[in-house]
Coordinates of C-alpha atoms in Angstrom, one line a residue:
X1 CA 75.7 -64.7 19.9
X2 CA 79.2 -62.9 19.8
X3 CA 77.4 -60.0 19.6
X4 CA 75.8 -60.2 22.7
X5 CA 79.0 -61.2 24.7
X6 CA 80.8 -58.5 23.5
X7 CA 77.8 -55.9 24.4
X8 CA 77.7 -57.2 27.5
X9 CA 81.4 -56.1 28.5
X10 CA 80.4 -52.3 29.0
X11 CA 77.4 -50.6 30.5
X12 CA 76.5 -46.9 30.8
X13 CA 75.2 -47.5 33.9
X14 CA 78.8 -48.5 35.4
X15 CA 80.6 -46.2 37.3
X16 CA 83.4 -43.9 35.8
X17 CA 86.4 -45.3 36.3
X18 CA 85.1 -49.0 34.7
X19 CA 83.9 -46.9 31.8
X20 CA 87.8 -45.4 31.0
X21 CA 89.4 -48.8 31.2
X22 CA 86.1 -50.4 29.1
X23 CA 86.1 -53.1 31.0
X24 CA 82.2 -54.1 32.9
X25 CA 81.8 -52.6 35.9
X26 CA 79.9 -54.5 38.9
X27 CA 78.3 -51.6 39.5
X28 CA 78.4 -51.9 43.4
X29 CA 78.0 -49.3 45.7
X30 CA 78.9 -46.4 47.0
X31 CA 82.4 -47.9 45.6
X32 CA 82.6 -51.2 43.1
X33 CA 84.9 -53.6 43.7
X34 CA 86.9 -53.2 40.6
X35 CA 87.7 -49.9 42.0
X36 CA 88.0 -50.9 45.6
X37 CA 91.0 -53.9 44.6
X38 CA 92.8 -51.4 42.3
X39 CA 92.7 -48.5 44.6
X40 CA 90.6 -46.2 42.3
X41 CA 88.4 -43.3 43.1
X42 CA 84.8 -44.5 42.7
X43 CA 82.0 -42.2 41.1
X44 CA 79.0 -42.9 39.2
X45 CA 78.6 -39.6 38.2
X46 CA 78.7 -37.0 34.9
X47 CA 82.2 -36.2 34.0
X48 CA 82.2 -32.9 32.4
X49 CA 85.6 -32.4 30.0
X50 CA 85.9 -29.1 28.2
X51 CA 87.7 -29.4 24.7
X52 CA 87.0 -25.8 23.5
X53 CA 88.2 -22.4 24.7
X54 CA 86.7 -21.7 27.8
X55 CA 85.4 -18.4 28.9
X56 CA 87.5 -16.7 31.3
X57 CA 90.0 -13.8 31.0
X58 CA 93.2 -15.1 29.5
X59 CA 96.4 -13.4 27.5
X60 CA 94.9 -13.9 23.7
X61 CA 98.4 -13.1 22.3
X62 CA 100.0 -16.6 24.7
X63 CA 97.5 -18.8 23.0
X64 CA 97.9 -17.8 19.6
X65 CA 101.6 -18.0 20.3
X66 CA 101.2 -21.9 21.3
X67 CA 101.5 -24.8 19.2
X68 CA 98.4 -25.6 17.1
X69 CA 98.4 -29.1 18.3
X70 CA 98.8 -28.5 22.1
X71 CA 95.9 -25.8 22.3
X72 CA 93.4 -29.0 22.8
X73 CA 94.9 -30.6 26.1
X74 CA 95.7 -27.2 27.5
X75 CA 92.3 -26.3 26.8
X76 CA 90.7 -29.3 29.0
X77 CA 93.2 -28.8 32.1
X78 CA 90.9 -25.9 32.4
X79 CA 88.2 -28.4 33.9
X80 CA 90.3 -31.2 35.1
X81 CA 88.4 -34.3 36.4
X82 CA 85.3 -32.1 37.1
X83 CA 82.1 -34.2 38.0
X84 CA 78.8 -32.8 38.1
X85 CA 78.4 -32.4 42.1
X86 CA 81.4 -29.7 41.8
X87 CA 78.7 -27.4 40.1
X88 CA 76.5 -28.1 42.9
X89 CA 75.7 -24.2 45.0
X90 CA 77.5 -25.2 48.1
X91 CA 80.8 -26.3 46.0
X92 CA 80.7 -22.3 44.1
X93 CA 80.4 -19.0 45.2
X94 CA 80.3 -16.3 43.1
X95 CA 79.8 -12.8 43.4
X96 CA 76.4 -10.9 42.7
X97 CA 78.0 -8.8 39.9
X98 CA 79.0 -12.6 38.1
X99 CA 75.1 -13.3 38.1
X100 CA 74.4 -10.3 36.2
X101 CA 76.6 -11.1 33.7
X102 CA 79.6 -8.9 34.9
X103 CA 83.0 -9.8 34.8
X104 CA 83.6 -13.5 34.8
X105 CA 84.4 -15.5 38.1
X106 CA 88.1 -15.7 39.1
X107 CA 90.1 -18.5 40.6
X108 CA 90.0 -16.6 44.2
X109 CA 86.4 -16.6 44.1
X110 CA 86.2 -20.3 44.2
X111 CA 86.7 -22.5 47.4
X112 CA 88.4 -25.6 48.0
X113 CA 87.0 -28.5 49.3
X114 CA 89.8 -30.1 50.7
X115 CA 91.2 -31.2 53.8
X116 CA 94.8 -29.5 53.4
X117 CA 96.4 -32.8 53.5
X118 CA 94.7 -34.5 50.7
X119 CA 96.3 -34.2 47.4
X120 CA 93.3 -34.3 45.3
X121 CA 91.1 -31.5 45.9
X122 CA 87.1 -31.8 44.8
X123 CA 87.0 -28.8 42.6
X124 CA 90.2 -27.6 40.3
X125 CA 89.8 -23.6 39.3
X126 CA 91.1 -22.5 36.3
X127 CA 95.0 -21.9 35.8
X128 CA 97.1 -20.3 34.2
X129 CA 100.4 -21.1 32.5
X130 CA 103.1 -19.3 30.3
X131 CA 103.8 -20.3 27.1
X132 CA 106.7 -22.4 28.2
X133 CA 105.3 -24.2 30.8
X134 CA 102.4 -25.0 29.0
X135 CA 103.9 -26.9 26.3
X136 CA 106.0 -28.7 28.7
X137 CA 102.8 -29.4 30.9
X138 CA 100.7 -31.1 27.4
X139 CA 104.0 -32.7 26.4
X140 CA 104.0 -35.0 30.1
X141 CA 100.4 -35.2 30.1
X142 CA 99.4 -36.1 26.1
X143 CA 102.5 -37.7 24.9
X144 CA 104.6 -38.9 28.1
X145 CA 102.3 -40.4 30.6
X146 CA 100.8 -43.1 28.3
X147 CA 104.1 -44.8 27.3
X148 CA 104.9 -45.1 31.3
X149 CA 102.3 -47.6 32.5
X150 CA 101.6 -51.0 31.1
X151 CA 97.6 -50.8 31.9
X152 CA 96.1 -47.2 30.1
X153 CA 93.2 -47.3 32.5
X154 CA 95.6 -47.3 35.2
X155 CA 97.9 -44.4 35.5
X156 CA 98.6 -42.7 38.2
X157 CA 101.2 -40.1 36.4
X158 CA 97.9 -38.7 35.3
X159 CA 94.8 -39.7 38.0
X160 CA 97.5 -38.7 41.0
X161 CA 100.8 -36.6 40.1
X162 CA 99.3 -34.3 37.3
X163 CA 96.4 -33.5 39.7
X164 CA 98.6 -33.0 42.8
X165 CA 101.1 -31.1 40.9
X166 CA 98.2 -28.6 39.6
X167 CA 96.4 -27.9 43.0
X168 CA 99.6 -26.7 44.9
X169 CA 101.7 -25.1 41.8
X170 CA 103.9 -23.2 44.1
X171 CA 105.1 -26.6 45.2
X172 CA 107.9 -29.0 43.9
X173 CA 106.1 -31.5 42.1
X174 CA 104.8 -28.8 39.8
X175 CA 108.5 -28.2 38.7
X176 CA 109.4 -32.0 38.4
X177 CA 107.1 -31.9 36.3
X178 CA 107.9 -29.8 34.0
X179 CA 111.5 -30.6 34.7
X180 CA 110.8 -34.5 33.3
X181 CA 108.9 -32.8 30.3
X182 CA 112.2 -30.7 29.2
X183 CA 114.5 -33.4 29.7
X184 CA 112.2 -35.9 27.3
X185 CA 112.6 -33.1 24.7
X186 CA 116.1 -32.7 25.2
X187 CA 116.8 -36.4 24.8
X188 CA 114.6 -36.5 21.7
X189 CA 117.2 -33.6 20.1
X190 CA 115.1 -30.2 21.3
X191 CA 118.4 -28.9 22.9
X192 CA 116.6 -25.7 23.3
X193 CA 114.7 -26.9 26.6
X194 CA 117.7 -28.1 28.2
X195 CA 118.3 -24.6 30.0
X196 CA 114.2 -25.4 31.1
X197 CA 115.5 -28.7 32.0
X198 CA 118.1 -27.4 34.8
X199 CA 115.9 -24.7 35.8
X200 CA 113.3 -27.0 36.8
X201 CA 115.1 -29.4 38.2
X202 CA 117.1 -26.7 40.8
X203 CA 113.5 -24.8 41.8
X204 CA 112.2 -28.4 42.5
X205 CA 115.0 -29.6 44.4
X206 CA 115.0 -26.0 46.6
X207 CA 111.2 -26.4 47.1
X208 CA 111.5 -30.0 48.1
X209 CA 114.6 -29.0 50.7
X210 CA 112.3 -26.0 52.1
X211 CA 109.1 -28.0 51.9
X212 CA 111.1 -31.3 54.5
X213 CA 113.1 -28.4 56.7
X214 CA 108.8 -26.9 57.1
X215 CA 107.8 -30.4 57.9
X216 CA 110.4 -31.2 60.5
X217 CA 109.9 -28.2 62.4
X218 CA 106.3 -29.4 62.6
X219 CA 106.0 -25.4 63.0
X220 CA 101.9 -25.1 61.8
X221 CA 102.2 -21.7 60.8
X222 CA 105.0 -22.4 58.7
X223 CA 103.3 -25.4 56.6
X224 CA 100.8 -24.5 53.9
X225 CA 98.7 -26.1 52.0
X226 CA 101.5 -27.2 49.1
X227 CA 103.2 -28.3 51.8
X228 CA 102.6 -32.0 53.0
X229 CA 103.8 -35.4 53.0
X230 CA 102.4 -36.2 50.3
X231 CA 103.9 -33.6 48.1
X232 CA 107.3 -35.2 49.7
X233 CA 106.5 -38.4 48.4
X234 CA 105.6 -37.5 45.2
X235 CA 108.1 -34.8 44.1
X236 CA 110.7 -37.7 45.4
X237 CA 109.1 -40.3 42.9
X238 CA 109.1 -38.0 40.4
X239 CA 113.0 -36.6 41.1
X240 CA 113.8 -39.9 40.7
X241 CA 112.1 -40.9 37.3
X242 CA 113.9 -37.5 36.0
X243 CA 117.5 -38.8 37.0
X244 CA 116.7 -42.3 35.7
X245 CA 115.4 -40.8 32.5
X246 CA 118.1 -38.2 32.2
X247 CA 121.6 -40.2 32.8
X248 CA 120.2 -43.3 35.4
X249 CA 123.7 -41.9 37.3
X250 CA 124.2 -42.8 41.3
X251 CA 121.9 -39.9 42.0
X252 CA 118.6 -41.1 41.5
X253 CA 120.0 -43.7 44.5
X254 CA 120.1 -40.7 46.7
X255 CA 116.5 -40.0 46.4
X256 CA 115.3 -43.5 46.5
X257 CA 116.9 -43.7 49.9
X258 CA 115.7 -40.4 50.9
X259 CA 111.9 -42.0 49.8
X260 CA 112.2 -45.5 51.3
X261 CA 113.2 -44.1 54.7
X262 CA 110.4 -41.5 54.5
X263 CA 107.3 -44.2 52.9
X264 CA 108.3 -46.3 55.9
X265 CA 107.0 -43.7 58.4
X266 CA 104.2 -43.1 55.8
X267 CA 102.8 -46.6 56.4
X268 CA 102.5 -46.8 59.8
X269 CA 100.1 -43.8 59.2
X270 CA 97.7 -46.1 56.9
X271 CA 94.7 -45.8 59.1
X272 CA 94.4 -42.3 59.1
X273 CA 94.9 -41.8 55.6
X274 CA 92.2 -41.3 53.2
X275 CA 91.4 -43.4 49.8
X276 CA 93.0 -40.9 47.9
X277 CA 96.9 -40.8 50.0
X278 CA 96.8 -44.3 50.2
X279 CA 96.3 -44.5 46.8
X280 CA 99.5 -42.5 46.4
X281 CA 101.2 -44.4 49.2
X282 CA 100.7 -47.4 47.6
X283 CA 102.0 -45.7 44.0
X284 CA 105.2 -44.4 45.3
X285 CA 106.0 -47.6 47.6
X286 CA 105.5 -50.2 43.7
X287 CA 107.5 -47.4 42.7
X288 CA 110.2 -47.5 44.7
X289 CA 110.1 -51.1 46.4
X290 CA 110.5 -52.5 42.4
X291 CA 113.7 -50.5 41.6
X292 CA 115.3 -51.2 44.9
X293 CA 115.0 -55.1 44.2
X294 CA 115.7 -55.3 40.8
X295 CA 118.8 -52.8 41.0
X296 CA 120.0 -55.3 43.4
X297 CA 120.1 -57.8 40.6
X298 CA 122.6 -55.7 38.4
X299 CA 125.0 -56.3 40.8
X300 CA 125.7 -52.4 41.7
X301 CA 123.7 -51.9 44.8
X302 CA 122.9 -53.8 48.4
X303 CA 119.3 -53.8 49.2
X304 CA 117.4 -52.6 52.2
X305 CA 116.3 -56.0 52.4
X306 CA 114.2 -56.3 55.8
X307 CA 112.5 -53.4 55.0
X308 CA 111.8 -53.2 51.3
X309 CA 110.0 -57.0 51.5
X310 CA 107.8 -55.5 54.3
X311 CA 107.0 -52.6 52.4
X312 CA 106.2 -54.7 49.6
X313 CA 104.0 -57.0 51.7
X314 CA 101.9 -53.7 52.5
X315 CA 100.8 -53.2 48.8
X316 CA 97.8 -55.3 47.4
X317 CA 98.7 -57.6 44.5
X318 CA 97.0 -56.4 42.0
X319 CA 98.1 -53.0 42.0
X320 CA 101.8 -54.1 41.8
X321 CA 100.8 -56.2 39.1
X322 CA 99.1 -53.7 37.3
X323 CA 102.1 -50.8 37.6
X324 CA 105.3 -53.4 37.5
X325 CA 103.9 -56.5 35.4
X326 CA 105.0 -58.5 38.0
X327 CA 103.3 -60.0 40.5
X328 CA 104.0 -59.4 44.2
X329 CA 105.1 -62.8 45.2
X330 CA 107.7 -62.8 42.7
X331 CA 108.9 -59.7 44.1
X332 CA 109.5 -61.0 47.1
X333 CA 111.0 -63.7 46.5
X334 CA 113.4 -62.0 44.0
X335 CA 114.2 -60.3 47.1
X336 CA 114.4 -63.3 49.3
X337 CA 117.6 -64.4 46.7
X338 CA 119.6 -61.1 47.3
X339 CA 119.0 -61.8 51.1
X340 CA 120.0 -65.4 50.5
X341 CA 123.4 -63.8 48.1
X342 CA 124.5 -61.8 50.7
X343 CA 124.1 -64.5 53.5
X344 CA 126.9 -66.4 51.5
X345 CA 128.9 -63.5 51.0
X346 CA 129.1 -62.5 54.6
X347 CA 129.6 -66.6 55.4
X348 CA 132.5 -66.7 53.1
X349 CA 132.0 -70.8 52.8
X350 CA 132.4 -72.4 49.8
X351 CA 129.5 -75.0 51.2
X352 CA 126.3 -73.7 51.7
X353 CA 125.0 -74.1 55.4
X354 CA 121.8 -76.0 55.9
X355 CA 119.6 -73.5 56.8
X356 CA 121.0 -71.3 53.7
X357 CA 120.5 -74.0 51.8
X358 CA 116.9 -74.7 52.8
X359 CA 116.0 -71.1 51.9
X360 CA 117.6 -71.6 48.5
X361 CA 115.7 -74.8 47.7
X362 CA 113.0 -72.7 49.1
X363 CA 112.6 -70.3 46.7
X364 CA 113.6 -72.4 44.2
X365 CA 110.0 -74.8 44.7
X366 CA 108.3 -71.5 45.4
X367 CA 109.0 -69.8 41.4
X368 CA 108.4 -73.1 40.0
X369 CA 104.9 -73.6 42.0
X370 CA 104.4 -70.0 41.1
X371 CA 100.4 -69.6 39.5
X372 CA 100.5 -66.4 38.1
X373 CA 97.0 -65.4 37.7
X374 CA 96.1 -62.1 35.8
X375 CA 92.5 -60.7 37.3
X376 CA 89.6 -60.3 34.3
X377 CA 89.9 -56.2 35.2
X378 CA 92.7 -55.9 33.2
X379 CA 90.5 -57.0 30.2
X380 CA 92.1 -56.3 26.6
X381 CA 95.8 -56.3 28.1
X382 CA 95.3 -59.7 30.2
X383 CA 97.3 -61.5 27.3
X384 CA 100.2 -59.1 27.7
X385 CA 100.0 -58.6 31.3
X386 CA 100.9 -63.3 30.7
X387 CA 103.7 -63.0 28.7
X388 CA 105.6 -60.3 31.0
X389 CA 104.4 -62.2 34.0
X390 CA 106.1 -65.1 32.8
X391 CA 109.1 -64.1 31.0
X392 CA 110.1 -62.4 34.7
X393 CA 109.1 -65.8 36.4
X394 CA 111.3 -67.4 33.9
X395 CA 114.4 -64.8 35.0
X396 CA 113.9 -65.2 38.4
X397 CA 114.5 -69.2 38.0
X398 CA 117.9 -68.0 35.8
X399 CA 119.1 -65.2 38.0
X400 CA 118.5 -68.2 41.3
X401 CA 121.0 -70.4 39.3
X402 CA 123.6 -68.0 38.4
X403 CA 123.7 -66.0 41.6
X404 CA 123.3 -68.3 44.4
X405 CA 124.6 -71.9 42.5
X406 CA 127.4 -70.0 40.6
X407 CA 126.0 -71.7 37.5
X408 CA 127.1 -70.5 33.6
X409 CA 125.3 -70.2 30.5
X410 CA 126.7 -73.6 29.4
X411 CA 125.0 -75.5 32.5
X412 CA 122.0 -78.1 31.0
X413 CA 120.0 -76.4 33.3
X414 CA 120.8 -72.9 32.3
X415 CA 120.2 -73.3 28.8
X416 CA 116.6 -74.6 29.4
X417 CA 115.7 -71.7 31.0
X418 CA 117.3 -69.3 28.6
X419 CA 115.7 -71.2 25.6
X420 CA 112.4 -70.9 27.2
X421 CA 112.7 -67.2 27.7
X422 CA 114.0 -66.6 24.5
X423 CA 110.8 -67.8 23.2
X424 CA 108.9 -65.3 24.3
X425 CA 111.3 -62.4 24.0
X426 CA 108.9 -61.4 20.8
X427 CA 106.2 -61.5 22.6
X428 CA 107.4 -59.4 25.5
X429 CA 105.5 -56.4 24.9
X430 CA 107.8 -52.5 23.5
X431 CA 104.9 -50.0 24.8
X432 CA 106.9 -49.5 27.8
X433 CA 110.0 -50.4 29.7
X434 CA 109.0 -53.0 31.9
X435 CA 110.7 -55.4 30.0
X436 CA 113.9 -54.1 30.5
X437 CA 115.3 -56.6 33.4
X438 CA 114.4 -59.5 31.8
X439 CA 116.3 -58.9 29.0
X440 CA 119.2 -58.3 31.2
X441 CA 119.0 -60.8 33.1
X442 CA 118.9 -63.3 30.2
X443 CA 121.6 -61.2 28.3
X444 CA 124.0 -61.0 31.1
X445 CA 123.7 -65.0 32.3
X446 CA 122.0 -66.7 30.0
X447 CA 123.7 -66.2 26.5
X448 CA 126.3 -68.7 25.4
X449 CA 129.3 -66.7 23.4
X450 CA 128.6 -68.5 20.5
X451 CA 124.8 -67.5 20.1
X452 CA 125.3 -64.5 17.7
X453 CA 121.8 -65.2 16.8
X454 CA 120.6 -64.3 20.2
X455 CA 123.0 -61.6 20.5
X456 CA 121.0 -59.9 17.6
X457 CA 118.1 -60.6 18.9
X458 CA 118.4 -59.1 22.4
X459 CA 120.2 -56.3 20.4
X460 CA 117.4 -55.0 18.5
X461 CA 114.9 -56.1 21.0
X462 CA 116.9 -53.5 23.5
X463 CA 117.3 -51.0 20.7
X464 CA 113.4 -50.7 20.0
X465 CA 112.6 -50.9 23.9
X466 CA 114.8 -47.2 23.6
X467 CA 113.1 -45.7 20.7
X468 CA 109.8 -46.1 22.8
X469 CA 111.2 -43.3 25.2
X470 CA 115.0 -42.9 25.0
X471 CA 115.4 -43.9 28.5
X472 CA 119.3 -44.0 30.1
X473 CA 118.6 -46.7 31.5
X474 CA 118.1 -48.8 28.7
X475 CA 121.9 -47.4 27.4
X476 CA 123.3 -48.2 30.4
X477 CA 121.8 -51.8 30.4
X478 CA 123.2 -52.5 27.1
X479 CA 126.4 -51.0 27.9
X480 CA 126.7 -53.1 30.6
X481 CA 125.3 -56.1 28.5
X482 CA 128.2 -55.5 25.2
X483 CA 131.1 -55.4 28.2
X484 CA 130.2 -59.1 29.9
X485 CA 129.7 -60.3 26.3
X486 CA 133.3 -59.1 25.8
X487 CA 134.4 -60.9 28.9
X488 CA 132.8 -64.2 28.5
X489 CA 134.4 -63.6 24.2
X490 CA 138.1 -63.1 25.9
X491 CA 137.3 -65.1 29.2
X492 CA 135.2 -67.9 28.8
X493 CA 136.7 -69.7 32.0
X494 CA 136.4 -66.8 34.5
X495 CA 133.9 -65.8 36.5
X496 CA 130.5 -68.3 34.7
X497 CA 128.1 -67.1 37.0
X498 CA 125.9 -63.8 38.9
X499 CA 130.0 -63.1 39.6
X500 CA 130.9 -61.6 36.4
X501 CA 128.3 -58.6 36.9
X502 CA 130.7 -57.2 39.8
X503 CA 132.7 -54.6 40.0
X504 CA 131.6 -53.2 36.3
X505 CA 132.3 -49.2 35.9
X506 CA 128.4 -48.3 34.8
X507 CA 127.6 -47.8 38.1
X508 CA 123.8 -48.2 39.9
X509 CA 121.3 -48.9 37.1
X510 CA 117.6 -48.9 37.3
X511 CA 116.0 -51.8 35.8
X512 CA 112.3 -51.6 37.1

């Protein structure tokens, strides 16, 4: 009987994307709903995936130059998300000399069937890259991207960025790219690609500049094909995850502002976009919606408030869930306290005022009613999807107390919570960072002085979180975390609460 439950989860006949994230498709069509709630390109057809040396002119002496263990992934770039309609006549033309077995077709020969505003085109030629580039392309793709989602069969570094980046390679997103690559290896020790590092990071930065000055002209001789708003968007995104990963300094702040600004004009475009840019649209605003409300929580930055909860509003549940591991509605009402914080701070009262204090109460029923639901399409990771679901539930309720009631880690109340998250700290899964801000918040408010044994366990539970990827802004968080312990050590009396994260010399730190 087991046997035929588990047979059942699969079927052959289910369309493509169900089949990567093993999970049973419901095989609707032309699109199944798995696909349609997630945001997914539908296909039911043959994916064709080269993982031998394709036959096309290349420089033999670059590939026997790369690393042996790289050769693979470069190898099925070649062919990237090829179906079995992009070998259809109308899709390729060739020459009559490639029929008779003359030279080999060439990447000019070969047209695109895209609508110059659509990042993903239907047919990717083969491409080309120098030795270089290529390792620091296989490094994002095979070693990077899977450690930056929570859900494998959802990633959109790989299903959205990698193939926009590789259609328009004269644009900036190529160089972030390869810019995020280098900087990975440098923080790992491979000092040798820090030179790669800047490099990539200044071309980016001048193509993005060039690519907004093209755009605002709205001169249409003087936009190309790599030049669009979606490129914006993304290159953006991806500048950002580079200054995070780099030093997490004030500057990736600059370009989160630059992107929320920018995503807001974006959305009132969503009726004329297709699948594929809202997909991306949707991708960038999790992205950057989640790092402006939880950075507000560190007590380093104001959020955008108004406008981040409606951009938040405009994104389907389940793909914030999927990308964050936290559910929309807690979101949003995580933002709904740094509203309801800065309400008091402008009101200067000691008392709250009724209607400030409704809101409070509020959100307070609200996280405690909260029915955190994880959908069956997230199959094998629904358990883990739970635990970080709930451990950020959990924070909310702490980070409600200590910011808006003033309340210390000694309060009854206070400890409760803490206890309870504490429990499932273990659980709280290492594969990537998104457990990051509730072990801050807990750290920061919720720790009594004389809890060494929870000291020691946030510790190591923060120093594996930074072996997964090396991130900054897992340093800075525990920097940040060893100074209030120091302060609550030499002054237990002063500032109990939210209070005591102010006016700390980290600066803004990412905790999405």
């Amino acid at each position: 009987m087991k046997s035929h439950v588990k047979g059942e989860l699969r079927t052959r006949s289910g369309c493509r994307k169900c089949r990567e994230r093993r999970v049973k498709c419901p095989e609707q069509h032309p699109i199944c709903s798995h696909c349609k709630r997630l945001g997914f390109i539908c296909r039911y057809e043959i994916k064709l995936n080269w993982q031998h040396v394709v036959s096309f002119e290349c420089d033999d002496s670059v590939v026997q130059r790369l690393p042996q263990d790289l050769l693979v992934s470069i190898q099925s770039w070649m062919f990237l998300n090829t179906v079995q309609s992009d070998f259809h006549s109308e899709n390729i033309h060739t020459r009559p000399s490639d029929r008779l077995g003359r030279p080999p077709m060439q990447a000019e020969d070969i047209e695109f069937q895209s609508d110059t505003l659509t990042p993903y085109p239907r047919y990717l030629p083969p491409f080309r890259l120098g030795e270089a580039e290529s390792y620091l392309w296989s490094y994002f793709n095979e070693f990077m991207s899977p450690q930056i989602v929570i859900d494998p069969g959802f990633n959109p570094y790989q299903d959205i960025v990698l193939r926009m980046a590789a259609y328009s390679q004269d644009g900036p997103l190529f160089q972030c790219v390869l810019a995020a690559a280098a900087n990975q290896l440098q923080i790992i020790g491979r000092n040798e690609y820090e030179r790669a590092m800047w490099l990539h990071r200044a071309r980016a930065l001048h193509l993005l500049r060039t690519q907004v000055a093209q755009l605002a002209s709205e001169d249409p001789r003087e936009v190309g094909r790599g030049t669009s708003k979606d490129q914006i968007i993304a290159s953006a995104l991806m500048l950002t995850f580079f200054e995070i990963s780099k030093d997490c300094s004030d500057s990736w702040t600059v370009h989160a502002d630059f992107a929320r600004s920018f995503l807001a004009s974006r959305l009132g475009e969503l009726g004329t976009l297709s699948a594929e840019q809202e997909a991306l649209l949707y991708f960038a605003v999790t992205y950057f919606v989640s790092h402006d409300i939880l950075a507000a929580t560190g007590g380093t930055l104001m959020e955008a408030a108004e406008m981040v909860t409606e951009m938040c509003r405009a994104v389907d549940k389940s793909t914030i869930l999927a990308l964050t591991g936290c559910p929309r509605d807690l979101l949003i009402l995580i933002s709904e306290i740094n509203q309801i914080s800065s309400l008091i701070e402008q009101s200067d009262r000691k008392q709250l005022p009724p209607s400030i204090q409704q809101r409070r109460d509020n959100v307070e029923r609200l996280l405690h009613q909260l029915h955190q639901e994880v959908p069956e399409g997230f199959g094998s990771f629904k358990s883990e999807f739970v635990v970080i679901a709930e451990v950020k539930r959990l924070a909310a309720i702490l980070y409600l107390y200590s910011r808006i009631d003033g309340a210390g880690p000694h309060e009854p109340h206070v400890v409760r919570v803490t206890s309870l998250i504490l429990s499932l700290v273990p659980k709280i899964s290492l594969r990537t960072h998104t457990g990051l801000w509730p072990l801050f918040i807990v750290a920061t408010l919720g720790i009594r002085p004389e809890c060494d044994e929870d000291r020691k366990l946030l510790l190591g539970r923060l120093a594996a979180l930074q072996q997964t990827r090396q991130l900054a802004s897992v340093k800075k968080a525990r920097l940040i975390i060893e100074d209030v312990w120091k302060s609550r050590d030499l002054h237990p009396n002063e500032s109990p609460g939210w209070n005591i994260l102010q006016g700390r010399r980290h600066g803004a730190i990412s905790l999405a």
